[in-house]
C-alpha cells in the first residue's frame, strides 16, 4: 500500500490491524522540508556557535557533554534551535499518523524533540492523542499515543537527552528510556 511518501509493507498493515503496530521515528522525519530542523549533526554545528569550540568528529553526545562541562547550557541552546515558529510538519509526519485508524490505536515513539507529531495528530484526530514526554514515560507494553522518549522541546530543557550524561541516565543509571523501550519492543511490531 502506498501512503503519501511511504510504501507500506503488508506486514506493517497486518500489525496495525491486530493493534500491534508501533512506529519508531527519528531525526530524519523532521530534517529539512517544511520542518526545517537539523539532524543531530546539524544540531551539534549550531550548538557549537554558543561555545567557541569546534566539533572534531567525536560522538555527538560526548561533544555536547564536553560543552556542558565547559559551561555551555546545551539544553537551552538546543531548545532555542528547535523552537522555530515557521517550522511545520513534513508530509511524512502526517503519513505516519494516518497509518493509524483512530486516536486510540496511535503508537508513535520518537527521539525527536519537536511538536510535529502532535500537530499532525491534532489535525487527523482533533488533538485526542495522548502524549508522553521523558522522563515521565508510560508502561511500554500498555500504551497508546505519542512518546517523546528523549524529551520534548516545549517541556523543561533539562529533560532533553543530548549529552553523554543524559544518555547514561536515560538508559543506564535511571533507566527510564531503557525500561520503556524494552517493554514496548517486546510487545509491539
Coordinates of C-alpha atoms in Angstrom, one line a residue:
X1 CA 0.0 0.0 0.0
X2 CA 1.2 3.5 -0.8
X3 CA 0.5 6.3 1.7
X4 CA 1.9 9.6 0.6
X5 CA 5.7 9.2 0.6
X6 CA 5.6 5.9 2.4
X7 CA 5.4 2.4 0.7
X8 CA 3.8 0.4 3.5
X9 CA 4.6 -3.4 3.6
X10 CA 1.7 -5.8 4.2
X11 CA 3.3 -6.9 7.5
X12 CA 3.0 -3.4 8.8
X13 CA -0.7 -3.2 7.8
X14 CA -1.3 -6.6 9.4
X15 CA 0.3 -5.4 12.7
X16 CA -1.8 -2.3 12.6
X17 CA -5.0 -4.3 12.0
X18 CA -4.1 -6.5 15.0
X19 CA -3.4 -3.4 17.2
X20 CA 0.3 -4.3 17.5
X21 CA 1.9 -1.6 15.4
X22 CA 4.5 0.8 16.9
X23 CA 6.3 3.4 14.7
X24 CA 9.7 4.4 15.9
X25 CA 10.8 7.7 14.2
X26 CA 14.0 9.6 14.5
X27 CA 15.5 12.9 13.3
X28 CA 15.2 12.2 9.6
X29 CA 11.4 12.8 9.9
X30 CA 11.9 16.4 11.0
X31 CA 15.0 17.2 9.0
X32 CA 14.6 19.6 6.1
X33 CA 11.4 20.2 4.1
X34 CA 8.7 22.2 5.8
X35 CA 10.0 21.2 9.3
X36 CA 13.4 22.9 8.7
X37 CA 15.0 21.3 11.7
X38 CA 18.6 20.0 11.7
X39 CA 19.6 16.3 12.3
X40 CA 21.8 15.6 15.3
X41 CA 24.9 16.6 13.4
X42 CA 23.4 19.9 12.4
X43 CA 22.3 20.5 15.9
X44 CA 25.9 20.0 17.0
X45 CA 27.2 22.5 14.5
X46 CA 24.5 25.1 15.5
X47 CA 25.2 24.5 19.3
X48 CA 29.0 24.9 18.9
X49 CA 28.4 28.5 17.9
X50 CA 27.4 29.1 21.5
X51 CA 30.8 27.9 22.7
X52 CA 33.7 29.0 20.6
X53 CA 34.8 25.3 20.5
X54 CA 34.8 23.3 17.3
X55 CA 33.4 19.8 16.8
X56 CA 36.1 17.4 15.6
X57 CA 34.1 14.4 14.8
X58 CA 33.7 12.8 18.2
X59 CA 30.5 11.2 19.3
X60 CA 27.7 13.8 19.4
X61 CA 26.7 13.1 23.0
X62 CA 30.3 13.2 24.2
X63 CA 30.9 16.5 22.4
X64 CA 27.7 18.0 23.9
X65 CA 28.8 16.7 27.3
X66 CA 32.1 18.4 27.0
X67 CA 30.4 21.6 26.0
X68 CA 28.2 21.3 29.1
X69 CA 31.2 20.6 31.3
X70 CA 32.8 23.8 29.8
X71 CA 29.8 25.8 31.0
X72 CA 27.6 25.9 27.8
X73 CA 23.9 25.4 28.6
X74 CA 23.5 22.9 25.7
X75 CA 19.9 22.1 26.7
X76 CA 18.7 25.7 26.5
X77 CA 20.7 26.2 23.2
X78 CA 19.0 23.1 21.7
X79 CA 15.6 24.3 22.9
X80 CA 16.2 27.6 21.2
X81 CA 17.4 26.0 18.0
X82 CA 14.4 23.6 17.9
X83 CA 11.8 26.3 18.6
X84 CA 11.1 27.8 15.2
X85 CA 7.7 29.4 14.6
X86 CA 7.9 28.9 10.9
X87 CA 8.6 25.2 11.2
X88 CA 5.7 22.9 10.0
X89 CA 5.3 19.1 10.0
X90 CA 6.7 17.4 6.9
X91 CA 4.3 15.2 4.9
X92 CA 5.9 12.1 6.5
X93 CA 4.7 13.2 9.9
X94 CA 1.1 13.2 8.6
X95 CA 1.7 9.9 6.7
X96 CA 2.8 8.2 9.8
X97 CA -0.1 9.4 11.8
X98 CA -2.5 8.4 9.0
X99 CA -1.3 4.9 9.3
X100 CA -3.5 4.5 12.4
X101 CA -7.2 4.1 12.2
X102 CA -8.1 6.2 15.2
X103 CA -6.6 8.1 18.1
X104 CA -6.6 5.2 20.5
X105 CA -4.5 3.0 18.1
X106 CA -1.7 5.5 17.6
X107 CA 1.6 4.3 18.9
X108 CA 4.5 6.6 17.8
X109 CA 7.8 6.7 19.7
X110 CA 10.2 9.4 18.6
X111 CA 13.6 10.6 19.5
X112 CA 12.7 14.0 18.0
X113 CA 12.2 16.9 20.3
X114 CA 9.8 18.9 18.2
X115 CA 6.0 19.1 18.3
X116 CA 5.3 18.0 14.7
X117 CA 3.8 14.6 15.5
X118 CA 1.4 16.3 18.0
X119 CA 0.4 18.8 15.3
X120 CA -0.2 16.0 12.7
X121 CA -2.2 14.0 15.3
X122 CA -4.2 17.1 16.2
X123 CA -5.1 17.6 12.5
X124 CA -6.1 14.0 11.9
X125 CA -7.7 13.1 15.2
X126 CA -8.8 16.5 16.6
X127 CA -6.0 16.5 19.2
X128 CA -7.2 13.4 21.0
X129 CA -3.9 11.6 21.1
X130 CA -2.2 11.1 24.4
X131 CA 1.4 12.5 24.7
X132 CA 4.2 11.4 27.0
X133 CA 7.5 13.1 27.4
X134 CA 10.7 11.9 29.0
X135 CA 11.4 11.2 31.7
X136 CA 7.7 10.5 32.6
X137 CA 7.1 7.7 30.2
X138 CA 4.2 5.2 30.2
X139 CA 4.5 1.4 30.7
X140 CA 6.0 0.3 27.4
X141 CA 3.7 -2.7 26.8
X142 CA 0.4 -0.9 27.6
X143 CA 0.2 2.5 26.0
X144 CA -1.1 4.4 23.1
X145 CA -0.2 7.8 21.9
X146 CA 3.0 9.7 21.1
X147 CA 6.1 9.2 23.2
X148 CA 8.9 11.7 23.2
X149 CA 11.5 9.2 24.6
X150 CA 14.3 11.8 24.6
X151 CA 12.2 14.8 25.8
X152 CA 10.1 17.5 24.3
X153 CA 11.2 21.0 23.3
X154 CA 8.1 22.6 25.0
X155 CA 9.0 21.0 28.4
X156 CA 11.9 21.6 30.7
X157 CA 15.0 21.8 28.6
X158 CA 17.0 19.8 31.2
X159 CA 14.8 16.8 30.3
X160 CA 16.2 16.7 26.7
X161 CA 18.5 13.7 26.2
X162 CA 21.5 15.3 24.5
X163 CA 24.7 14.7 26.4
X164 CA 26.6 11.5 27.4
X165 CA 25.4 12.1 30.9
X166 CA 21.8 12.4 29.7
X167 CA 22.0 9.1 27.8
X168 CA 23.6 7.5 30.8
X169 CA 20.7 8.5 33.0
X170 CA 18.1 7.5 30.4
X171 CA 19.4 4.1 29.5
X172 CA 21.5 3.1 32.5
X173 CA 21.6 4.7 35.9
X174 CA 17.9 5.8 36.0
X175 CA 16.9 3.6 33.0
X176 CA 13.5 5.0 32.3
X177 CA 14.1 5.0 28.5
X178 CA 15.6 1.5 28.5
X179 CA 12.6 0.1 30.6
X180 CA 10.1 1.7 28.3
X181 CA 11.7 0.7 25.0
X182 CA 12.4 -2.9 26.1
X183 CA 8.8 -3.4 27.1
X184 CA 7.5 -1.7 24.0
X185 CA 9.6 -3.6 21.6
X186 CA 8.8 -7.0 23.3
X187 CA 5.1 -6.4 22.7
X188 CA 4.7 -4.4 19.5
X189 CA 5.7 -4.8 15.9

